[in-house]
Tab-separated table of C-alpha atoms in Angstrom:
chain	number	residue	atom	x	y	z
A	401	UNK	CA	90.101	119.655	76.553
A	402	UNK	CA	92.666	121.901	77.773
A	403	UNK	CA	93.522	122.881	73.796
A	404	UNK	CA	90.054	123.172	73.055
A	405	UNK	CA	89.471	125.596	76.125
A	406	UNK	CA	92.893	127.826	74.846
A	407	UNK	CA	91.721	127.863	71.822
A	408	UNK	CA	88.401	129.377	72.395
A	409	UNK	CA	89.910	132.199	74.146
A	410	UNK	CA	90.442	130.966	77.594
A	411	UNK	CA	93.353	131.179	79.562
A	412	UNK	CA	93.857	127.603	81.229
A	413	UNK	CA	95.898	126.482	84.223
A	414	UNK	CA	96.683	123.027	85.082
A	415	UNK	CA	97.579	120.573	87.833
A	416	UNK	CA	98.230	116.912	88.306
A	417	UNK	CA	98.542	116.959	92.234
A	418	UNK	CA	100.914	114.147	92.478
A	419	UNK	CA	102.350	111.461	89.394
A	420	UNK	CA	103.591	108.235	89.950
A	421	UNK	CA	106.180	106.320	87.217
A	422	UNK	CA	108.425	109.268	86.501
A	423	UNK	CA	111.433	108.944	84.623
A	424	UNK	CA	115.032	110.509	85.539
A	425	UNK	CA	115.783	113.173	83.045
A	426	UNK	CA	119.188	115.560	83.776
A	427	UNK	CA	119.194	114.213	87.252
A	428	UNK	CA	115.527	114.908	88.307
A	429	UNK	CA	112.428	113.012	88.296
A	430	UNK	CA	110.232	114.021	84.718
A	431	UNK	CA	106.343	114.046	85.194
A	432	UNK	CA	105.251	113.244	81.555
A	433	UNK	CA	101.678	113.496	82.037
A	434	UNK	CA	102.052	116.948	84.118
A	435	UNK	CA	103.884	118.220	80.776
A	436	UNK	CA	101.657	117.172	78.378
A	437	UNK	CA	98.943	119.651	80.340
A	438	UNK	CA	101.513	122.285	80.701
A	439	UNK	CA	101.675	122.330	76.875
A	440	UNK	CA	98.269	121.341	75.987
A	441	UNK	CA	97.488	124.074	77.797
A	442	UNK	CA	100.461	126.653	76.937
A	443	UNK	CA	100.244	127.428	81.092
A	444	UNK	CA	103.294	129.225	82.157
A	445	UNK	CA	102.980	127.955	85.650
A	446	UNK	CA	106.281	126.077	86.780
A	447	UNK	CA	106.445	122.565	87.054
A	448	UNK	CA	106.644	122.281	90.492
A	449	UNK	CA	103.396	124.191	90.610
A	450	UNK	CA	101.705	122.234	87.759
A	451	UNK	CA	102.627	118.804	89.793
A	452	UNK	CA	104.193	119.606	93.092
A	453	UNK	CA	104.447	116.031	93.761
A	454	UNK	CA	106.861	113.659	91.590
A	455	UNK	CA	107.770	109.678	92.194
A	456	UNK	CA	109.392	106.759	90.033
A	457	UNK	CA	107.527	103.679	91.316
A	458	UNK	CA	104.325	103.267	89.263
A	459	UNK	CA	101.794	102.904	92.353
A	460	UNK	CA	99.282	104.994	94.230
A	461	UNK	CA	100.070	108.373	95.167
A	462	UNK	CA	100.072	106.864	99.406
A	463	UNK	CA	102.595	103.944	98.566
A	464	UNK	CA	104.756	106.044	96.207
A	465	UNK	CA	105.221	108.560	98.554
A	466	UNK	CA	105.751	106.301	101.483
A	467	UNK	CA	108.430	104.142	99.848
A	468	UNK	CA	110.480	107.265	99.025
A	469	UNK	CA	110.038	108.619	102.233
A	470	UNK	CA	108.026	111.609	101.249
A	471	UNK	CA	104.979	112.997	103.035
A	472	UNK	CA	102.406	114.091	101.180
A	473	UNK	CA	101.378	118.035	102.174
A	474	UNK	CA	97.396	118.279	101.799
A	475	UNK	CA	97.447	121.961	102.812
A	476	UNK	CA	100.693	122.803	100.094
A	477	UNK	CA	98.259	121.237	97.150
A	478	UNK	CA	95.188	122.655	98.237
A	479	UNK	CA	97.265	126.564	98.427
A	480	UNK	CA	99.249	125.686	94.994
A	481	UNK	CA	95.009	124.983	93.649
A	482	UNK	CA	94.193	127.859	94.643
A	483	UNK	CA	97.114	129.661	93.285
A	484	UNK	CA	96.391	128.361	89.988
A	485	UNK	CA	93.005	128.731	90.172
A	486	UNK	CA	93.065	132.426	90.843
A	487	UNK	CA	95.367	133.205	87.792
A	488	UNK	CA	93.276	131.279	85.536
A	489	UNK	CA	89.716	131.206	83.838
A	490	UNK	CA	89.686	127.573	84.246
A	491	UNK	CA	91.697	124.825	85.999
A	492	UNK	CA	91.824	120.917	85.148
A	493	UNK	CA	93.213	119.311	87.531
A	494	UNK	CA	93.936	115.424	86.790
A	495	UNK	CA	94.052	112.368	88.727
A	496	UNK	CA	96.165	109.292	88.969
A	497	UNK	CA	94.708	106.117	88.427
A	498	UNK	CA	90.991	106.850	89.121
A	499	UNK	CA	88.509	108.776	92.550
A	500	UNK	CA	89.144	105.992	95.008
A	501	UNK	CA	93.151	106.015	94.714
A	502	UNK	CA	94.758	106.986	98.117
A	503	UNK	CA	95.980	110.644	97.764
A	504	UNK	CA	97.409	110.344	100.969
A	505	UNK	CA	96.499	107.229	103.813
A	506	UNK	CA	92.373	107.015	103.884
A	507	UNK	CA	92.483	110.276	101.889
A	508	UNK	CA	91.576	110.015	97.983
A	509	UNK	CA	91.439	112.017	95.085
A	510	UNK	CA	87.728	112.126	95.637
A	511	UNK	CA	88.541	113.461	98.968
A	512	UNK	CA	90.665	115.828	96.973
A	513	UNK	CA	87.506	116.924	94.811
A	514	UNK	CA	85.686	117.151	97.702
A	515	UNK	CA	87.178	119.664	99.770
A	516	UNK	CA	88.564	121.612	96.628
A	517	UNK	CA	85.157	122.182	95.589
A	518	UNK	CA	86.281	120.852	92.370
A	519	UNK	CA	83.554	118.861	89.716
A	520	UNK	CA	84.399	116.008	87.824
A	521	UNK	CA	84.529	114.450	84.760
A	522	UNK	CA	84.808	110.648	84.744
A	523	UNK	CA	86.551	109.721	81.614
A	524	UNK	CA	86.484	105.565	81.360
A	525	UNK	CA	88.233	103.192	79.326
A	526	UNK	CA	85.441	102.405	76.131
A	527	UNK	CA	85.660	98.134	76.852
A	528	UNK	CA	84.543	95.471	78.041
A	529	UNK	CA	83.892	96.001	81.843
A	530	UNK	CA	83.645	100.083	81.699
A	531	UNK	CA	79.701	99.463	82.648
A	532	UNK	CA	80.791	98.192	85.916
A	533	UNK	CA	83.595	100.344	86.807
A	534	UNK	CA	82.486	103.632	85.889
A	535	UNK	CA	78.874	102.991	87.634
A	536	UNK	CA	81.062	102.554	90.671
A	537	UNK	CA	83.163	105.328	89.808
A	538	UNK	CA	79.750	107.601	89.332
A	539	UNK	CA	78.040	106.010	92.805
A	540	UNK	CA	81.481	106.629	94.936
A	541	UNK	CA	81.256	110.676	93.140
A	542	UNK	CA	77.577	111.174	94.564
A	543	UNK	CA	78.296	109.514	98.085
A	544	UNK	CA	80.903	111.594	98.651
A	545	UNK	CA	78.909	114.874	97.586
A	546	UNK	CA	80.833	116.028	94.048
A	547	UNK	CA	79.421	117.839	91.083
A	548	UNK	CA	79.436	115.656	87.945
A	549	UNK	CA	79.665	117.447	84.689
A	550	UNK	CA	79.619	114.065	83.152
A	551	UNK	CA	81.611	111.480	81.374
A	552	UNK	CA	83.492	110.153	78.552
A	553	UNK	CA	83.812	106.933	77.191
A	554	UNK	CA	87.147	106.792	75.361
A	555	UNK	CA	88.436	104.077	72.690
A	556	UNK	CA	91.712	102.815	73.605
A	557	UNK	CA	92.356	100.564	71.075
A	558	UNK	CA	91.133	99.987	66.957
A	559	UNK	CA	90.392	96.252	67.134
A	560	UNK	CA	86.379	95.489	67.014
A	561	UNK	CA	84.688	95.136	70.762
A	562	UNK	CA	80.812	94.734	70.673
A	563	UNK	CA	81.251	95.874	74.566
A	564	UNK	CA	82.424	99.176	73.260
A	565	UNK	CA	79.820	99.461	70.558
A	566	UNK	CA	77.128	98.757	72.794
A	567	UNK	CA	78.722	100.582	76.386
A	568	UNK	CA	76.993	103.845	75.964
A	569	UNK	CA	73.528	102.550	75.348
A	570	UNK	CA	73.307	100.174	77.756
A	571	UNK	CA	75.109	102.840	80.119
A	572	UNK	CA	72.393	105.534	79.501
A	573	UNK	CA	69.827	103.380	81.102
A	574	UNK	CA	71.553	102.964	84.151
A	575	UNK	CA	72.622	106.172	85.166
A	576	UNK	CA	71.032	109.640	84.847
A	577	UNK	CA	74.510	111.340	84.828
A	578	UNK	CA	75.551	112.957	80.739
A	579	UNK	CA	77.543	110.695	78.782
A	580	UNK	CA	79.382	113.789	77.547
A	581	UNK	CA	80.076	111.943	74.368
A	582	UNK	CA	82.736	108.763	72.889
A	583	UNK	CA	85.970	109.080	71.730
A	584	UNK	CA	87.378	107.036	69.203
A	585	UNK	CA	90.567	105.581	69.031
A	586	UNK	CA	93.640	107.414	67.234
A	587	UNK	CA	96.906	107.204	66.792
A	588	UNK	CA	99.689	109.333	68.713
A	589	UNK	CA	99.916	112.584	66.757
A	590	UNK	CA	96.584	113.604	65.927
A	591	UNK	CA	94.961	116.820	66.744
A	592	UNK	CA	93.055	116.014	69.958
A	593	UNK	CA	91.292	119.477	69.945
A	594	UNK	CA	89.829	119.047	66.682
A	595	UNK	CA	88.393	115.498	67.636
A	596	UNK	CA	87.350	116.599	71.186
A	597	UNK	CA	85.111	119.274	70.051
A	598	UNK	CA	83.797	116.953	66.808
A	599	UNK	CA	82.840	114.312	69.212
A	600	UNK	CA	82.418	115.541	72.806
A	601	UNK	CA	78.993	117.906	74.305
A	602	UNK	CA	81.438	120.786	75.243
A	603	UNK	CA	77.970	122.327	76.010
A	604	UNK	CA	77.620	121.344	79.942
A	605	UNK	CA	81.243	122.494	80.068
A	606	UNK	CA	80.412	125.379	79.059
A	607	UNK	CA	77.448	126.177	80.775
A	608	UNK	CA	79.191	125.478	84.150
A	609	UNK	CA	82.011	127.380	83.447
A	610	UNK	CA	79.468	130.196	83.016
A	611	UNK	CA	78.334	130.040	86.774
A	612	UNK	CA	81.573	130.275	88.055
C-alpha cells in the first residue's frame, strides 16, 4: 500500500509505534518491519521517528517493554504521529500483533486508533479460523468507536485450503464492513504494488483520503 500510494504521486510517511523481536545489528536493536515501511515508502523520516519504540523479546508491546525496563511514552507517540502526519499526505501507521494487543497496561493499539483519530484496515490471515477472528477483530473496532475503511484477506501460504476459498463469501454475509479485496500468496521478491492495486478496491482508500 505504501508503494502503491508513492507511486501515484503521494508523499507517504510511516510509523510502527513500537516492534517487538528486533535483532542486534552494529550494537543497536534493528526494527525490520519499521524498515520495510521506511523503504516501501521512500519516507525520509529517521528511524527513531518511524518506530520510536524498539525491543528483542517477541511479545506484546506491555511485556516487552516491561521486561527491559522501558516505559512506554503515550504522549511521545501520539506528538511523533502528529509530526509525521503533518509532513505527509498520508500516514500508515502499523500494529503489532493485532487491535486488542496491550500498547501499554489496559491500553491497546485500538486505544491507539482511538484517540489518534486514526481508521483502520483489518488485514487477516486468508485460513481456516480468519471468520472468527477477524469478526472479533471488526466487533472490538466498532465498540471502541473507529472508522473502518475495510479489510483484507491475505494468502499466507500456496497449499489448497477450502477455508480460504470459501472465507470471503461466507464473510460477506456476516458483516456489512468492505472486504477491500484477497491477496494471494507470493513468494518474497515480487512486486507488491503491482499485485495490491490488481487485486485490492484502492477505491474507499481513495475516497477517504479525499475528505481529509
Amino acid at each position: 500500500l505504501a508503494r502503491l500510494l508513492k507511486s501515484y504521486g503521494y508523499s507517504v510517511g510511516v510509523m510502527k509505534p513500537a516492534e517487538t523481536g528486533c535483532v542486534m545489528r552494529d550494537g543497536v536493536l534493528y526494527p525490520e518491519d519499521a524498515w520495510r515501511l521506511r523503504e516501501a515508502a521512500d519516507c525520509a523520516e529517521p528511524t527513531e521517528k518511524v518506530c520510536p519504540y524498539r525491543f528483542p523479546e517477541p511479545l506484546a508491546p506491555s511485556i516487552a517493554a516491561e521486561r527491559s525496563g522501558v516505559r512506554i511514552d503515550l504522549d511521545h507517540l501520539l506528538t511523533v504521529c502528529e509530526e509525521i502526519k503533518g509532513a505527509h499526505d498520508i500516514t500508515l501507521i502499523e500494529g503489532a500483533g493485532g487491535l486488542m494487543v496491550p500498547l501499554l497496561p489496559s491500553y491497546t493499539f485500538a486505544d491507539f486508533a482511538r484517540v489518534a483519530k486514526l481508521p483502520v484496515i483489518v488485514v487477516a490471515a486468508n485460513q481456516l479460523g480468519a471468520i472468527n477472528h477477524l469478526l472479533l477483530s471488526l466487533e472490538h473496532a466498532s465498540c471502541k468507536g473507529l472508522t473502518l475503511l475495510g479489510y483484507v484477506l491475505n494468502r499466507l501460504s500456496n497449499e489448497d485450503s477450502l477455508a480460504a476459498d470459501t472465507n470471503r463469501e461466507v464473510l460477506a454475509g456476516l458483516t456489512g464492513v468492505a472486504c477491500l479485496g484477497e491477496l494471494p500468496f507470493q513468494e518474497p521478491g515480487y512486486a507488491l504494488a503491482d499485485l495490491f492495486e490488481a487485486e485490492i478496491d484502492f477505491r474507499t482508500i481513495e475516497l477517504w483520503i479525499g475528505k481529509k
